[in-house]
Tab-separated table of C-alpha atoms in Angstrom:
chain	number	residue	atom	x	y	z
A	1	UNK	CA	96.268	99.226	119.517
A	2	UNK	CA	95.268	102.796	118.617
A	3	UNK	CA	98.470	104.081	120.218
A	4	UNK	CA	100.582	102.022	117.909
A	5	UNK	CA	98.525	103.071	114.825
A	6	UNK	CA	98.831	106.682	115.351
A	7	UNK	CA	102.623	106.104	115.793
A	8	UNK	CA	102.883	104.476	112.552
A	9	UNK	CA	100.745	107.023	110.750
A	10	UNK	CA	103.368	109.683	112.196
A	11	UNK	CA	106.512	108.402	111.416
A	12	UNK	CA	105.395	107.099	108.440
A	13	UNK	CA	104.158	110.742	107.529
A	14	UNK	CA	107.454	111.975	109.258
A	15	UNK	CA	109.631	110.305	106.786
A	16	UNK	CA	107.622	110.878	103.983
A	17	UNK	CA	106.509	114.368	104.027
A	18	UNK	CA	109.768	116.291	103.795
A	19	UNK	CA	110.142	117.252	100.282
A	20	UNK	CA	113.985	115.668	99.175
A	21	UNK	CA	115.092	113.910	95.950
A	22	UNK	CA	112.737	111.006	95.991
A	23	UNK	CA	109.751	112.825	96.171
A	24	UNK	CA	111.246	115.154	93.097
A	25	UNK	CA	112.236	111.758	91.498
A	26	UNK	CA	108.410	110.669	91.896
A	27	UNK	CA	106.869	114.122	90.507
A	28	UNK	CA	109.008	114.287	87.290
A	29	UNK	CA	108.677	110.969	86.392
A	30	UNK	CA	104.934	110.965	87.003
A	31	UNK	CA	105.066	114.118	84.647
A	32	UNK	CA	107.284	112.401	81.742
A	33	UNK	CA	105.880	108.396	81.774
A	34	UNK	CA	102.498	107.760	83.217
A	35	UNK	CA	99.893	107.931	86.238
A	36	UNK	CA	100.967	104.255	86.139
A	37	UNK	CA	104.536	104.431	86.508
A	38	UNK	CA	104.848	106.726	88.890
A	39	UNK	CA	101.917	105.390	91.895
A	40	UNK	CA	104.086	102.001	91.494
A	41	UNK	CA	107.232	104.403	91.987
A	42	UNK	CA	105.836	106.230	94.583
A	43	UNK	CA	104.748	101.908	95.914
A	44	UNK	CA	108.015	101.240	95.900
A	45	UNK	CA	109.275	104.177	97.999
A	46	UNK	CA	106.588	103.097	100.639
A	47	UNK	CA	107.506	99.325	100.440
A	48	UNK	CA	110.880	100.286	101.253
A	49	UNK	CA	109.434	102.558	104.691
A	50	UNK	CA	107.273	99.902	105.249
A	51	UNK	CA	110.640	97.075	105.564
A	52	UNK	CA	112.697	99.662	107.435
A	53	UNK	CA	109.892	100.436	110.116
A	54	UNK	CA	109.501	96.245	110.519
A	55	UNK	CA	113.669	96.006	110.790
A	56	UNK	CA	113.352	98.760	113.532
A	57	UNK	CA	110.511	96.866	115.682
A	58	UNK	CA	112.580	93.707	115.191
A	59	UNK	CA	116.093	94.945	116.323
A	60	UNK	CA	116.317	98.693	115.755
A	61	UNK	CA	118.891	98.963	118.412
A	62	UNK	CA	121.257	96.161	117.036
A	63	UNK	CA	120.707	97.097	113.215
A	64	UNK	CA	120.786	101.207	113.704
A	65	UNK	CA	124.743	100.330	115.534
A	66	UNK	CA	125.197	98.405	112.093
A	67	UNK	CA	124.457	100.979	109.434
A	68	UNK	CA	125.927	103.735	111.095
A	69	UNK	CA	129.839	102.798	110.479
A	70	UNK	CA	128.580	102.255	106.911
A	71	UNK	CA	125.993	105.686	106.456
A	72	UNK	CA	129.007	107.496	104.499
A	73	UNK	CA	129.449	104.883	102.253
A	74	UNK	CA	125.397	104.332	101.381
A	75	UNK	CA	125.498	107.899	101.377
A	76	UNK	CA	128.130	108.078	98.598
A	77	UNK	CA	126.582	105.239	96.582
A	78	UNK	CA	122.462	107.260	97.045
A	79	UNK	CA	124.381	110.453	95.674
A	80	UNK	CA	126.309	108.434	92.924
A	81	UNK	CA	122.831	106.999	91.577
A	82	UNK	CA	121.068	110.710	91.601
A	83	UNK	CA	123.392	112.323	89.701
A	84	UNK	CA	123.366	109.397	87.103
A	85	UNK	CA	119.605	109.770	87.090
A	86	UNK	CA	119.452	113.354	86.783
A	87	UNK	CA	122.697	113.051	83.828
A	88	UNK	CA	120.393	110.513	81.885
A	89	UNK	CA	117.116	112.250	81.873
A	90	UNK	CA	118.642	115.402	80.877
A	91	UNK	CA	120.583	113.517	77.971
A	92	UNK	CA	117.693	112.273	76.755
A	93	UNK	CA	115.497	114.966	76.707
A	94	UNK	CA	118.173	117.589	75.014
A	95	UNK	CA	119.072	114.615	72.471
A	96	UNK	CA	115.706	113.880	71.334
A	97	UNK	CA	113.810	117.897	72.412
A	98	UNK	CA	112.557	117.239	68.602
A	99	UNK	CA	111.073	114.156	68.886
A	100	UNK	CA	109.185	113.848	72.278
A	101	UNK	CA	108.163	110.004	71.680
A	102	UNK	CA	111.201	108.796	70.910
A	103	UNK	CA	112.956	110.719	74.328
A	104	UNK	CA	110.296	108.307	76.238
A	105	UNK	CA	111.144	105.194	74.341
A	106	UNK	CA	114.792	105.358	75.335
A	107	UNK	CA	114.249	106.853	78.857
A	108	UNK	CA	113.643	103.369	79.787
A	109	UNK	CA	115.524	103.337	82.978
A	110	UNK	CA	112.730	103.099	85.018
A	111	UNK	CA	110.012	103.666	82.394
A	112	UNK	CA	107.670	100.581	82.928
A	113	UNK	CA	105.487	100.418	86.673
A	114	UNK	CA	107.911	97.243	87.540
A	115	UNK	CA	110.897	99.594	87.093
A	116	UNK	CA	109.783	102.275	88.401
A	117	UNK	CA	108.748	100.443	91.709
A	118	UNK	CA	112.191	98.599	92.101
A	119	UNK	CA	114.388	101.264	91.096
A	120	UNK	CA	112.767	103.261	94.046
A	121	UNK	CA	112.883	100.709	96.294
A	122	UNK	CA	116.232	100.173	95.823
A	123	UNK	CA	117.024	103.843	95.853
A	124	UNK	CA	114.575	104.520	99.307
A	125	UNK	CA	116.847	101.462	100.547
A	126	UNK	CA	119.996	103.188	100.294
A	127	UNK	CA	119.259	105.881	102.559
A	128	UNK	CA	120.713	104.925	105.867
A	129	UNK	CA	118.964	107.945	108.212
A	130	UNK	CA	115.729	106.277	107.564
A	131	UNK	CA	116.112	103.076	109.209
A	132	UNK	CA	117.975	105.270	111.885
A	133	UNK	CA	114.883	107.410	112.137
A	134	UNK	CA	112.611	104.597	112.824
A	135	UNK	CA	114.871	102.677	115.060
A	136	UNK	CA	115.164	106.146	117.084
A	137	UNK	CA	111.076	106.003	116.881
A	138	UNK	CA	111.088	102.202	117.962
A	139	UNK	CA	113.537	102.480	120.927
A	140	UNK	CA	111.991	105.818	122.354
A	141	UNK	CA	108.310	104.332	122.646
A	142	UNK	CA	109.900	101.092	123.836
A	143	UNK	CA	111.272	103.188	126.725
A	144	UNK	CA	107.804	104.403	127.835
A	145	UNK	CA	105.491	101.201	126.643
A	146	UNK	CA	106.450	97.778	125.347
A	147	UNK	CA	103.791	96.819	122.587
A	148	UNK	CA	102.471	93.271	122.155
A	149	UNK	CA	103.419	91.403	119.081
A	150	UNK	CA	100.031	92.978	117.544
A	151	UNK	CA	100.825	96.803	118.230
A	152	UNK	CA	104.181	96.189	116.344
A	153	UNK	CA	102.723	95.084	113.329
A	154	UNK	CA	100.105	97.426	113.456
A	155	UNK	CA	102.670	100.214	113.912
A	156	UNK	CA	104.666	98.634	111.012
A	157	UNK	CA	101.393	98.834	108.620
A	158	UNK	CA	100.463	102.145	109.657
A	159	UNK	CA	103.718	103.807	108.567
A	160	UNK	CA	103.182	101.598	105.306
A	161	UNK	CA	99.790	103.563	104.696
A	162	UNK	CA	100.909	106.982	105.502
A	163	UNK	CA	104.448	107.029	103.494
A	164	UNK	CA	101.972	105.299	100.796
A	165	UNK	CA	99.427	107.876	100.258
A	166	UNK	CA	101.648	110.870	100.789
A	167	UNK	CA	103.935	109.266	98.135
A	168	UNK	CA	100.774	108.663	95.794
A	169	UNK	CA	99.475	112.413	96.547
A	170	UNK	CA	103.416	113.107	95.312
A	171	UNK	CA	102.360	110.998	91.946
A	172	UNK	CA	98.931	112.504	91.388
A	173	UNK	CA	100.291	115.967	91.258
A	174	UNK	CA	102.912	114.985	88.760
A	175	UNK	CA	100.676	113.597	86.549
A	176	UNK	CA	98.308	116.612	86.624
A	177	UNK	CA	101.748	118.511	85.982
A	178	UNK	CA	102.026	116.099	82.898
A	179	UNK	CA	98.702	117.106	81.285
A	180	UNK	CA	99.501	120.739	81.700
A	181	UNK	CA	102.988	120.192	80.397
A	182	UNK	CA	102.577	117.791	77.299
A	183	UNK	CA	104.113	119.304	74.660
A	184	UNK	CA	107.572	119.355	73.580
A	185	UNK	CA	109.043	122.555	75.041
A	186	UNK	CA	106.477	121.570	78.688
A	187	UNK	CA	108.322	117.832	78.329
A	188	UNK	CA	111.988	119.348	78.154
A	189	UNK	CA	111.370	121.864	80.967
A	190	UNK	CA	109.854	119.781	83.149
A	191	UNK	CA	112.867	116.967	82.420
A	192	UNK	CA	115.464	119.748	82.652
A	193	UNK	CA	114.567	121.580	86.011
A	194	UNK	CA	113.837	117.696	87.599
A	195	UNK	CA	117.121	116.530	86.645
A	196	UNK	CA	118.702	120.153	88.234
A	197	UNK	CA	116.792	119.894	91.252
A	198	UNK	CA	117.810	116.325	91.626
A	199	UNK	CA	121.641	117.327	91.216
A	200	UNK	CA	121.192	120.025	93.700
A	201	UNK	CA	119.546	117.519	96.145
A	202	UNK	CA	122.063	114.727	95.759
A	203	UNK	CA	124.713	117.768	96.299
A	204	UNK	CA	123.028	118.682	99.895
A	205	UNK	CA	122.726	114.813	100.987
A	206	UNK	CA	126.570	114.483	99.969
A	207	UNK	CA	127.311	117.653	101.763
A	208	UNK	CA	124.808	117.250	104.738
């Protein structure tokens, strides 16, 4: 049982820790909503580790041999949905510089905790080398050590908590960043350089 838990806590911290566009995502919308919004964001990025890791114990091999003819195609559609992100927030914040309160009433997108947490969800979901990761995980310890039904879930839960509270650190330090940067001129900086980092990030997943 303690084998499958530490396997869970590192490929759940495996996927997780690599600074991309979702953790940017997480960070500048922690910074421009709420503490609120952006620990259910950084929920529903979890949530959406937690499902692939449970697809991979249940049939990594099959499922991994389904996504890959379609991985350019998610690919295209993960890309297509960062740029719009990063387009909108960018809008808003240069349309409405002088009036802060109003830029956050009509960046709505994914404003409210229940937003925020399925928008990422959906947006974790459409990245195809993560269930590949974990099915990779799966069928490599598979080859060494079956697990019982226990050690599965266990494993499943374990990558759950790590890709949770790395995604929550992720959240905490935008909302500290928030605080610092509350004004008007913090609010469009920090909206402006999260929207250009998110371009350049959906640029290298298109490209990579």
């Amino acid at each position: 049982m303690t084998d499958a838990i530490v396997a869970g806590l590192l490929a759940g911290y495996g996927v997780a820790v690599p600074v991309g566009a979702i953790a940017i995502l997480v960070l500048g919308l922690t910074a421009r909503t709420s503490i609120r919004v952006g620990a259910a964001a950084a929920l529903g990025v979890a949530t959406a580790d937690g499902l692939y890791a449970g697809i991979a114990v249940l049939g990594g091999a099959a499922l991994a041999g389904l996504v890959e003819p379609v991985a350019g195609a998610l690919r295209w559609i993960a890309v297509g949905v960062l740029l719009a992100l990063a387009g909108a927030g960018a809008w808003s914040a240069l349309r409405h510089r002088a009036d802060p309160a109003r830029a956050a009433r009509t960046g709505r997108s994914l404003g409210t905790p229940a937003r925020a947490y399925a928008g990422l969800l959906a947006l974790t979901l459409l990245n195809p080398m993560t269930i590949l990761y974990f099915a990779a995980l799966v069928l490599g310890r598979r080859a060494a050590q079956e697990w019982p039904a226990s050690g599965e879930l266990l494993f499943v839960v374990a990558a759950f908590a790590a890709s949770a509270s790395w995604q929550l650190l992720i959240a905490s330090g935008g909302s500290l960043v928030g605080r610092m940067l509350s004004g008007p001129r913090g609010r469009l900086g920090t909206a402006l350089a999260s929207s250009a980092l998110i371009t350049v990030l959906a640029l290298k997943v298109l490209l990579g």
